Coordinates of C-alpha atoms in Angstrom, one line a residue:
M1 CA 30.4 35.2 -0.2
K2 CA 30.0 33.3 3.4
V3 CA 30.6 29.8 4.1
Y4 CA 27.1 29.0 4.6
E5 CA 26.4 30.6 1.0
R6 CA 29.2 28.2 -0.6
L7 CA 27.8 25.3 1.4
S8 CA 24.2 25.9 -0.3
Q9 CA 25.6 26.1 -3.9
A10 CA 27.6 23.2 -3.4
F11 CA 24.3 21.0 -2.2
K12 CA 22.8 22.8 -5.2
A13 CA 25.2 21.2 -7.5
E14 CA 25.0 17.9 -5.9
G15 CA 21.6 17.6 -7.3
T16 CA 19.6 19.0 -4.1
T17 CA 16.2 20.3 -5.1
N18 CA 14.2 19.5 -1.3
V19 CA 15.6 19.6 1.9
F20 CA 13.2 18.2 5.0
G21 CA 14.1 19.3 8.6
M22 CA 13.9 22.0 11.2
M23 CA 15.6 25.3 11.9
G24 CA 17.8 25.8 14.2
D25 CA 20.6 27.9 15.0
G26 CA 23.0 25.8 13.7
N27 CA 21.3 25.5 10.3
M28 CA 19.2 28.8 9.6
Y29 CA 22.1 30.9 7.4
W30 CA 22.3 27.8 5.2
Q31 CA 18.5 27.4 5.1
Y32 CA 18.1 30.8 4.2
A33 CA 20.7 30.6 1.3
N34 CA 19.2 27.6 0.1
S35 CA 16.0 29.8 0.0
K36 CA 17.9 32.2 -2.4
N37 CA 19.3 28.9 -4.4
G38 CA 15.9 27.6 -5.1
I39 CA 16.0 24.7 -2.7
I40 CA 12.5 24.0 -1.3
M41 CA 12.4 23.8 2.4
H42 CA 9.9 21.5 4.0
E43 CA 9.8 22.7 7.8
V44 CA 8.6 19.4 10.2
R45 CA 7.4 19.2 13.7
H46 CA 10.4 16.5 14.7
E47 CA 13.9 16.3 13.3
G48 CA 14.0 12.6 12.8
V49 CA 10.7 13.0 11.0
G50 CA 12.8 15.5 8.3
L51 CA 15.2 12.6 7.9
G52 CA 12.6 10.1 8.1
M53 CA 10.9 12.0 5.0
A54 CA 14.5 12.2 3.5
D55 CA 14.6 8.5 3.7
G56 CA 11.6 7.5 2.0
W57 CA 12.9 10.2 -0.9
A58 CA 15.6 8.1 -1.3
R59 CA 14.0 5.0 -1.2
A60 CA 11.6 6.0 -4.0
T61 CA 13.9 8.1 -6.5
R62 CA 17.7 5.8 -5.7
S63 CA 19.2 9.6 -5.4
V64 CA 20.5 11.3 -2.2
G65 CA 17.6 12.4 0.1
V66 CA 18.8 15.7 2.2
C67 CA 17.4 16.7 5.6
T68 CA 19.0 19.0 8.5
A69 CA 19.0 19.5 11.9
T70 CA 20.5 22.1 14.5
C71 CA 23.4 21.3 16.6
G72 CA 23.3 18.9 19.7
P73 CA 19.6 17.9 20.8
G74 CA 18.3 18.6 17.0
T75 CA 20.7 16.2 15.9
T76 CA 20.5 13.6 18.7
Q77 CA 16.5 13.6 17.4
L78 CA 17.8 11.8 14.5
A79 CA 18.8 8.5 16.0
T80 CA 16.0 6.5 15.1
A81 CA 15.8 7.8 11.6
F82 CA 19.4 7.3 11.2
V83 CA 19.5 3.6 11.9
T84 CA 16.4 3.2 9.9
A85 CA 18.2 4.7 6.7
A86 CA 21.7 3.0 7.5
R87 CA 19.4 -0.6 7.5
A88 CA 17.5 0.5 4.6
S89 CA 20.9 1.5 2.5
S90 CA 19.2 4.5 1.8
P91 CA 21.9 7.4 0.6
V92 CA 20.8 10.4 2.6
V93 CA 23.1 13.4 3.6
A94 CA 22.1 15.2 6.7
F95 CA 23.2 18.8 7.1
C96 CA 23.8 19.0 10.8
G97 CA 25.1 22.2 12.6
E98 CA 27.8 21.8 15.1
Y99 CA 28.8 23.7 18.2
P100 CA 31.6 26.6 17.5
V101 CA 34.6 25.5 17.8
S102 CA 35.4 28.4 19.8
D103 CA 33.3 27.6 23.0
D104 CA 34.1 24.1 24.4
E105 CA 31.4 25.0 27.1
Y106 CA 28.7 25.5 24.4
T107 CA 25.1 24.2 25.8
Q108 CA 24.2 22.0 22.9
A109 CA 27.9 20.8 22.6
L110 CA 27.8 17.1 21.3
D111 CA 30.1 14.5 20.0
Q112 CA 28.6 14.1 16.5
A113 CA 31.1 12.3 15.6
A114 CA 30.5 9.5 18.3
F115 CA 26.8 9.8 17.7
A116 CA 26.9 9.1 13.8
H117 CA 28.8 6.1 14.8
G118 CA 26.2 4.8 16.8
C119 CA 23.3 5.3 14.7
E120 CA 25.6 3.4 11.9
A121 CA 25.8 6.6 9.8
A122 CA 29.2 7.8 8.2
F123 CA 30.4 11.2 9.5
V124 CA 32.0 14.2 7.9
R125 CA 33.1 17.1 9.3
M126 CA 33.9 20.4 8.1
G127 CA 37.3 21.4 9.8
T128 CA 37.9 24.6 8.6
P129 CA 36.1 27.4 6.4
Q130 CA 38.5 26.1 3.4
D131 CA 37.4 22.5 3.5
A132 CA 33.4 23.3 2.6
D133 CA 33.5 22.1 -0.9
E134 CA 35.8 18.8 0.0
A135 CA 33.3 18.2 2.9
V136 CA 30.3 18.6 0.6
R137 CA 31.5 16.3 -1.8
K138 CA 32.9 13.8 0.3
A139 CA 29.5 13.3 2.0
F140 CA 27.4 12.7 -1.2
Y141 CA 30.2 10.6 -2.4
I142 CA 29.7 8.0 0.6
A143 CA 26.0 8.4 0.2
R144 CA 26.1 7.8 -3.5
T145 CA 29.0 5.1 -3.5
Q146 CA 28.0 3.2 0.2
S147 CA 24.2 3.9 0.0
R148 CA 24.3 4.8 3.3
P149 CA 23.3 8.0 5.3
V150 CA 25.9 10.4 6.6
L151 CA 26.1 13.0 9.2
L152 CA 27.5 16.1 7.7
S153 CA 28.8 18.0 10.8
V154 CA 29.4 22.1 10.2
P155 CA 30.3 24.3 13.1
L156 CA 27.9 27.0 13.2
D157 CA 31.0 29.5 13.7
L158 CA 32.8 28.2 10.5
Q159 CA 29.8 28.7 8.4
Q160 CA 29.8 32.5 9.0
K161 CA 33.5 32.8 7.6
E162 CA 34.3 34.5 4.3
W163 CA 34.6 32.5 1.1
D164 CA 37.1 33.7 -1.2
D165 CA 37.7 30.8 -3.7
D166 CA 36.0 31.6 -7.2
D167 CA 36.7 28.2 -8.8
P168 CA 33.2 26.3 -9.7
Y169 CA 32.3 23.4 -7.4
V170 CA 33.0 19.8 -8.7
P171 CA 30.0 17.5 -7.6
S172 CA 30.6 14.3 -6.6
T173 CA 29.1 12.7 -9.5
A174 CA 32.0 14.3 -11.7
I175 CA 34.2 12.0 -10.0
I176 CA 31.9 8.5 -9.7
P177 CA 32.7 6.1 -12.8
K178 CA 29.5 4.9 -14.3
R179 CA 29.9 1.5 -15.0
T180 CA 27.6 -1.9 -15.0
V181 CA 28.9 -5.0 -13.4
T182 CA 28.5 -7.8 -16.1
P183 CA 29.2 -11.6 -15.6
H184 CA 31.6 -13.9 -16.4
Q185 CA 30.5 -16.1 -19.3
S186 CA 31.7 -19.2 -17.3
A187 CA 29.6 -18.3 -14.2
I188 CA 26.7 -18.1 -16.6
E189 CA 27.5 -21.4 -18.0
Q190 CA 27.5 -23.0 -14.7
A191 CA 24.3 -21.4 -14.0
A192 CA 22.9 -23.0 -16.7
D193 CA 24.1 -26.1 -15.9
M194 CA 22.1 -26.2 -12.5
L195 CA 19.0 -24.8 -13.9
M196 CA 18.9 -27.5 -16.5
K197 CA 18.9 -29.8 -14.1
A198 CA 16.0 -28.0 -11.9
K199 CA 12.6 -29.1 -12.4
R200 CA 10.9 -26.7 -10.1
P201 CA 12.8 -23.7 -10.1
V202 CA 12.0 -20.2 -8.3
I203 CA 13.1 -16.8 -9.4
L204 CA 13.3 -14.5 -6.1
V205 CA 13.9 -11.1 -6.8
G206 CA 14.6 -8.3 -4.4
R207 CA 15.0 -4.7 -4.4
G208 CA 18.2 -4.7 -6.4
A209 CA 16.8 -6.2 -9.6
Q210 CA 14.2 -3.4 -9.5
W211 CA 16.9 -0.9 -9.2
A212 CA 18.8 -2.9 -12.3
N213 CA 15.0 -2.6 -14.0
A214 CA 15.4 -6.7 -14.7
G215 CA 11.6 -6.8 -14.8
D216 CA 11.7 -7.8 -18.7
E217 CA 14.6 -10.3 -18.3
I218 CA 13.2 -12.1 -15.2
R219 CA 9.7 -12.4 -17.1
K220 CA 11.4 -14.0 -20.0
L221 CA 13.7 -16.4 -17.8
A222 CA 11.0 -17.4 -15.8
Q223 CA 8.5 -18.6 -18.7
R224 CA 11.7 -20.4 -20.4
T225 CA 12.7 -22.3 -17.2
G226 CA 9.1 -22.5 -15.9
A227 CA 9.8 -20.6 -13.0
L228 CA 7.7 -19.3 -10.2
I229 CA 8.1 -16.0 -9.7
A230 CA 8.7 -14.9 -5.6
T231 CA 9.7 -11.5 -3.8
T232 CA 11.5 -10.2 -0.8
L233 CA 9.6 -8.2 1.6
Q234 CA 11.1 -4.8 0.0
A235 CA 10.1 -5.9 -3.8
K236 CA 6.6 -6.9 -2.8
N237 CA 4.0 -6.9 -5.5
W238 CA 6.8 -5.9 -8.2
L239 CA 5.8 -8.6 -11.3
G240 CA 3.1 -9.2 -9.6
D241 CA 0.8 -9.1 -12.7
D242 CA 2.7 -12.2 -13.8
E243 CA 0.2 -15.3 -13.7
Y244 CA 2.8 -17.6 -11.8
H245 CA 4.0 -14.8 -9.2
I246 CA 3.6 -16.4 -5.8
G247 CA 3.9 -13.3 -3.8
I248 CA 6.4 -12.9 -0.9
S249 CA 8.9 -15.4 0.1
G250 CA 9.1 -15.9 4.0
T251 CA 7.9 -14.6 7.0
Y252 CA 4.9 -13.0 4.8
A253 CA 4.3 -15.7 2.5
T254 CA 0.9 -17.5 2.1
K255 CA 0.5 -21.1 3.3
T256 CA 0.4 -22.0 -0.4
A257 CA 3.5 -20.3 -1.4
M258 CA 5.1 -21.9 1.8
N259 CA 4.2 -25.3 0.3
L260 CA 5.3 -24.8 -3.2
L261 CA 8.4 -23.1 -2.3
S262 CA 9.4 -25.6 0.2
D263 CA 9.1 -28.3 -2.8
S264 CA 11.8 -26.0 -5.0
D265 CA 14.9 -27.7 -6.4
V266 CA 16.7 -24.5 -7.6
V267 CA 16.4 -21.1 -6.3
V268 CA 17.6 -17.7 -8.5
A269 CA 18.0 -14.9 -6.6
V270 CA 18.7 -11.8 -8.2
G271 CA 19.5 -8.6 -6.1
A272 CA 18.0 -10.2 -2.8
S273 CA 20.2 -10.4 0.2
L274 CA 18.4 -13.9 1.1
N275 CA 18.1 -12.7 4.7
R276 CA 16.9 -14.9 7.9
Y277 CA 12.8 -13.9 7.1
T278 CA 13.1 -14.1 3.1
T279 CA 14.3 -17.7 3.7
H280 CA 12.0 -18.4 6.8
E281 CA 15.0 -18.4 9.0
G282 CA 17.0 -20.7 6.4
L283 CA 13.9 -23.3 6.7
L284 CA 11.9 -22.6 3.4
Y285 CA 14.0 -24.0 0.8
P286 CA 15.3 -27.4 2.4
E287 CA 16.2 -28.9 -0.5
A288 CA 17.0 -26.2 -3.0
K289 CA 20.6 -25.0 -4.3
F290 CA 20.8 -21.7 -4.8
I291 CA 22.2 -19.3 -7.6
H292 CA 22.7 -15.9 -6.7
I293 CA 23.1 -13.1 -8.8
D294 CA 24.2 -9.8 -7.4
P295 CA 26.6 -7.0 -8.4
K296 CA 28.1 -7.2 -4.5
A297 CA 31.4 -8.9 -4.3
H298 CA 29.8 -11.6 -2.5
V299 CA 26.9 -11.9 -0.1
L300 CA 26.6 -14.5 2.9
L301 CA 23.3 -16.5 3.4
P302 CA 21.9 -16.8 6.7
R303 CA 23.8 -19.2 9.2
G304 CA 26.8 -17.9 7.6
K305 CA 26.2 -19.8 4.2
G306 CA 26.9 -18.9 0.6
A307 CA 25.0 -19.6 -2.4
D308 CA 25.7 -23.1 -4.5
H309 CA 27.0 -20.6 -7.0
Y310 CA 27.4 -17.0 -6.8
V311 CA 27.4 -14.9 -10.1
Q312 CA 28.7 -11.7 -9.7
S313 CA 26.9 -8.9 -11.7
D314 CA 23.8 -6.3 -12.7
G315 CA 20.4 -7.9 -12.0
K316 CA 19.6 -7.0 -15.9
A317 CA 22.8 -8.1 -17.0
G318 CA 23.2 -11.3 -15.3
V319 CA 19.8 -12.7 -15.8
A320 CA 19.7 -11.6 -19.5
A321 CA 22.8 -13.3 -20.1
L322 CA 21.6 -17.0 -18.3
E323 CA 18.4 -16.5 -20.5
A324 CA 20.5 -16.2 -23.6
E325 CA 22.7 -19.1 -22.5
L326 CA 19.7 -21.2 -22.3
A327 CA 17.9 -20.2 -25.3
K328 CA 21.4 -20.8 -27.3
R329 CA 21.3 -24.5 -25.5
N330 CA 17.0 -24.8 -26.9
F331 CA 16.2 -25.4 -23.4
K332 CA 12.6 -24.6 -22.3
Q333 CA 10.8 -26.8 -19.9
L334 CA 7.3 -26.6 -18.1
G335 CA 8.4 -26.7 -14.5
Y336 CA 5.9 -24.8 -12.2
R337 CA 3.9 -23.3 -14.9
T338 CA 1.1 -26.0 -15.0
G339 CA -2.6 -25.5 -14.8
E340 CA -2.6 -27.3 -11.4
V341 CA -0.2 -24.7 -10.4
K342 CA -2.1 -22.2 -11.3
E343 CA -5.4 -23.3 -10.0
K344 CA -3.5 -23.5 -6.3
L345 CA -2.3 -19.8 -6.7
A346 CA -6.0 -18.8 -7.9
N347 CA -7.1 -19.2 -4.2
A348 CA -3.5 -18.7 -2.3
W349 CA -4.1 -15.3 -0.6
E350 CA -7.5 -16.1 1.2
D351 CA -7.8 -16.5 4.9
R352 CA -10.8 -18.8 5.8
H353 CA -10.0 -19.0 9.4
E354 CA -12.9 -17.7 11.4
Y355 CA -12.8 -15.6 14.7
K356 CA -15.4 -13.8 16.7
I357 CA -15.2 -10.1 15.9
D358 CA -15.0 -7.9 18.8
A359 CA -18.2 -5.3 19.0
G360 CA -17.9 -2.1 17.0
T361 CA -14.6 -3.2 15.2
L362 CA -14.2 -4.9 12.0
D363 CA -12.0 -7.8 10.3
P364 CA -9.3 -6.3 8.6
R365 CA -8.5 -8.9 6.4
P366 CA -11.5 -8.8 4.0
M367 CA -11.1 -4.5 4.4
C368 CA -7.5 -5.2 2.9
L369 CA -8.7 -7.0 0.0
A370 CA -11.3 -4.5 -0.6
L371 CA -9.2 -1.6 -0.5
D372 CA -6.6 -3.6 -3.0
D373 CA -9.8 -3.7 -5.6
L374 CA -11.1 -0.1 -4.8
I375 CA -7.8 2.0 -4.7
P376 CA -6.5 2.6 -8.3
T377 CA -3.5 0.9 -9.3
N378 CA -1.7 4.0 -10.5
I379 CA -2.1 5.0 -6.6
S380 CA 1.2 4.1 -4.2
L381 CA 1.0 1.8 -1.2
F382 CA 3.0 2.3 1.5
A383 CA 2.9 -0.4 4.4
G384 CA 4.1 0.3 8.5
S385 CA 5.5 -2.1 10.7
G386 CA 4.2 -4.0 13.6
C387 CA 1.5 -6.2 14.1
T388 CA -1.1 -4.8 11.4
A389 CA 1.8 -5.3 8.8
G390 CA 1.2 -9.0 8.6
F391 CA -2.9 -8.0 6.9
T392 CA -0.9 -5.2 4.2
N393 CA 1.7 -7.4 3.4
I394 CA 0.0 -10.4 2.2
L395 CA -3.1 -9.0 1.4
F396 CA -2.2 -6.0 -0.8
R397 CA -1.5 -8.0 -3.9
K398 CA -1.6 -5.4 -7.1
P399 CA 1.7 -4.0 -8.7
R400 CA 1.6 0.1 -8.2
P401 CA 3.9 2.5 -9.0
I402 CA 5.4 2.7 -5.5
V403 CA 4.9 -0.2 -3.1
M404 CA 7.4 0.1 -0.1
P405 CA 6.9 -1.7 3.2
G406 CA 8.7 -0.6 6.6
H407 CA 10.4 -3.1 8.6
F408 CA 14.1 -1.7 8.7
F409 CA 15.2 -1.9 12.3
G410 CA 12.0 -3.3 13.8
C411 CA 10.9 -0.1 14.4
I412 CA 7.4 1.2 14.4
G413 CA 6.6 4.9 13.6
Q414 CA 9.1 5.5 10.5
M415 CA 6.5 5.0 7.6
M416 CA 4.7 8.0 7.9
P417 CA 7.7 10.3 7.4
A418 CA 8.8 7.7 4.7
A419 CA 5.9 7.7 2.8
V420 CA 5.5 11.9 2.9
G421 CA 8.9 11.9 1.9
A422 CA 8.3 9.5 -1.5
V423 CA 5.1 11.5 -2.0
I424 CA 7.0 14.9 -2.3
A425 CA 10.1 12.8 -4.6
S426 CA 6.6 11.7 -6.8
G427 CA 5.5 15.1 -7.8
M428 CA 2.8 14.8 -5.3
K429 CA 1.1 12.0 -6.4
P430 CA -1.8 10.3 -4.2
A431 CA -0.8 7.4 -2.4
I432 CA -2.0 5.5 0.5
L433 CA -0.5 4.3 4.0
M434 CA -1.5 1.2 6.0
D435 CA -0.1 1.6 9.4
G436 CA -1.0 0.7 13.2
D437 CA -1.9 3.0 16.1
A438 CA 0.8 3.5 18.0
S439 CA 2.7 4.0 14.8
T440 CA 0.3 6.7 14.1
M441 CA 0.4 8.3 17.2
M442 CA 4.5 8.6 17.1
H443 CA 4.5 11.2 14.9
I444 CA 1.1 12.6 14.7
G445 CA 2.1 16.2 15.0
D446 CA 3.7 16.1 11.7
F447 CA 0.0 15.4 10.1
D448 CA 0.4 19.2 10.3
T449 CA 3.2 18.9 7.9
M450 CA 1.0 16.8 5.6
V451 CA -1.6 19.5 5.8
R452 CA 0.7 22.6 5.3
Y453 CA 2.3 21.2 2.1
K454 CA -1.1 19.6 1.2
V455 CA 0.5 15.9 0.5
P456 CA -2.0 13.7 -0.7
L457 CA -1.4 10.8 1.4
L458 CA -4.6 8.9 3.1
I459 CA -3.5 7.1 6.4
Y460 CA -5.4 4.2 7.1
C461 CA -4.8 3.6 10.9
M462 CA -5.8 0.0 11.9
N463 CA -6.6 0.8 15.4
N464 CA -7.0 -2.4 17.5
E465 CA -5.9 0.2 20.7
C466 CA -2.7 -2.0 21.8
L467 CA 0.5 -2.4 21.2
G468 CA -0.2 -5.4 18.8
A469 CA 3.2 -7.5 19.0
E470 CA 3.2 -7.7 22.5
Y471 CA -0.5 -8.4 22.8
Y472 CA -0.1 -11.5 21.2
K473 CA 3.1 -12.3 23.0
L474 CA 1.6 -12.0 26.4
D475 CA -1.7 -13.8 24.9
A476 CA 0.5 -16.9 23.7
H477 CA 2.6 -17.2 27.2
D478 CA -0.8 -17.1 28.8
M479 CA 0.0 -13.6 30.5
A480 CA -2.6 -10.5 31.1
V481 CA -3.2 -8.7 27.9
E482 CA -4.4 -5.8 29.5
T483 CA -1.2 -4.4 30.1
S484 CA -0.5 -3.9 26.1
C485 CA -3.8 -2.0 25.8
I486 CA -4.1 1.8 25.0
P487 CA -7.3 3.5 24.3
T488 CA -6.9 6.5 21.7
A489 CA -9.3 8.8 20.9
D490 CA -10.8 9.5 17.3
L491 CA -7.6 10.2 15.4
G492 CA -10.2 11.1 12.8
A493 CA -11.2 14.0 14.7
V494 CA -7.4 14.9 15.6
A495 CA -6.8 14.8 11.8
R496 CA -9.5 17.3 11.4
A497 CA -8.1 19.4 13.9
F498 CA -4.9 20.1 12.0
G499 CA -6.9 21.0 9.0
G500 CA -6.9 18.2 7.4
R501 CA -9.6 15.3 6.8
G502 CA -10.4 12.4 8.9
A503 CA -13.1 9.8 9.7
L504 CA -13.5 7.0 12.4
C505 CA -15.1 3.7 10.8
R506 CA -16.1 0.6 12.7
T507 CA -17.6 -1.0 9.2
L508 CA -16.1 -1.8 6.4
D509 CA -19.2 0.1 4.5
E510 CA -18.0 3.3 6.4
V511 CA -14.4 2.6 5.0
K512 CA -15.3 2.3 1.8
K513 CA -17.0 5.5 2.1
A514 CA -14.4 7.4 3.5
T515 CA -12.2 6.3 0.9
A516 CA -14.5 7.3 -2.1
E517 CA -14.5 10.8 -0.4
W518 CA -10.8 11.0 -0.6
L519 CA -10.6 9.3 -4.5
A520 CA -12.6 11.9 -5.3
N521 CA -10.2 14.8 -3.9
P522 CA -6.9 13.3 -2.5
G523 CA -5.6 15.3 0.2
P524 CA -4.5 14.6 3.5
M525 CA -6.3 12.6 5.3
L526 CA -6.5 10.1 8.2
I527 CA -9.4 7.4 8.8
D528 CA -9.2 5.8 12.2
V529 CA -10.2 2.1 11.5
R530 CA -11.2 0.2 14.6
V531 CA -9.9 -3.5 14.1
S532 CA -10.9 -6.4 16.5
R533 CA -7.6 -7.4 18.2
S534 CA -9.5 -11.1 18.2
V535 CA -7.9 -11.7 14.5
V536 CA -4.3 -12.7 14.6
T537 CA -1.9 -12.2 11.4
L538 CA -0.7 -15.3 9.4
P539 CA 2.7 -14.4 10.4
Y540 CA 2.0 -14.3 14.3
R541 CA -0.1 -17.4 14.5
R542 CA 2.7 -19.2 13.0
I543 CA 5.4 -17.6 15.4
H544 CA 3.0 -17.4 18.3
Y545 CA 0.6 -20.1 18.3
G546 CA 2.2 -23.1 15.8
E547 CA -0.8 -22.3 13.2
D548 CA -0.7 -22.2 9.6
E549 CA -4.0 -21.8 8.8

């Protein structure tokens, strides 16, 4: 047996079923062994897209996503996707070939350890053929226990050496203890004391609460305390069928949410980092005290502050214990859960600001509302970052199997790869992606990958033919907005040229018609929706124009 064959066996033993990436000299033998071991390879057109797909797989499943690239230039193509996965806390292992240890002048030589460090990824190197098992196990151990991407660097000449050890591979899962962090009773009692004094409590949930499957417990606590339920961006729409669900807290909050949340006196944050965006730069809850429930030893709030009371606990266990303590004390109140608040929430998502719509374009706001109603709730939603995210992240409200926004690392172009990886992880269940034109164009070549693997993803490219974030900044500073404008071809025609389906839409009726065609037969499709530059998202109105209407 060759070392590359043992490496493939080790990956399979770690649970690897799918790999995303591009073949090169540094990984081709390993990929060949993978094919013999039944591991499915998804060949992409850009290495960074492969890592982005593995990132999407990891986010959707909370299991390790696996990608691959060859040595040197293949590895450097992973840079932005590595940082994005790191900021997303995604467990990813990237199998990267490395230049031969016997050839210091190899053309594709690169200090891959330094590269990984610069990209905020962990680094593991197979230094000798005998280290194969240890290197793979360590890479997966780090990915799983630290929830971060790992660059596994394997010199290509060492892959060709003989492997003589017949001992079975021991996967990282065999040495990682399974445990749930449970709260101390004294911490729960103190949290209950704070909640019993609250008149306007809010339960703010993040991805950690989702991962802990704490939904039922959160609903019970909200009903007992009269709390509104708000989410971080990354937990968007989760528990959204609760009648007192207020949507996203922070930058993407509606004006109604901003007003109600600003009056809160106690916030119970569950599995949420409480970053600057969730708290609107620390200004959203001016009078509130914070109870923070999280399995980490401690999480710092913005501006170097700590929560008023921190409970180290798994989200499900912590919320259940807190609700049980309040039940034991016979505590129950209406809080925010009144008819008056319900009436305010009924109209919270209406954006009544009027704009003159540019000729040949449509208003993206009614389109988003219409699509949220038109597309069945068993279809997942992915949302890119950039200018158009301000429409998607506020106006799509319905809970779906997966709702995955972008914004990690503040970069565009990363959600198409993540969406494809997540759809593959779901067993090819249909999904939609809402993104902008610059984001879509960045990896348009991998629409070909969607077509080859028949990925049932519908991309809505909200195309204002400009770099939107820069356009509105320039406009707010009375500078030449034309410098940010970039005309685009008919991207629907581009999609058709790749062998998929596509459409160019300039009216809402055209969008609905194209959507209905996709719903009748989901597959790879791109709808180029020409949207009006005159319509400014609510977050941009706040940030750049000082408006909140």
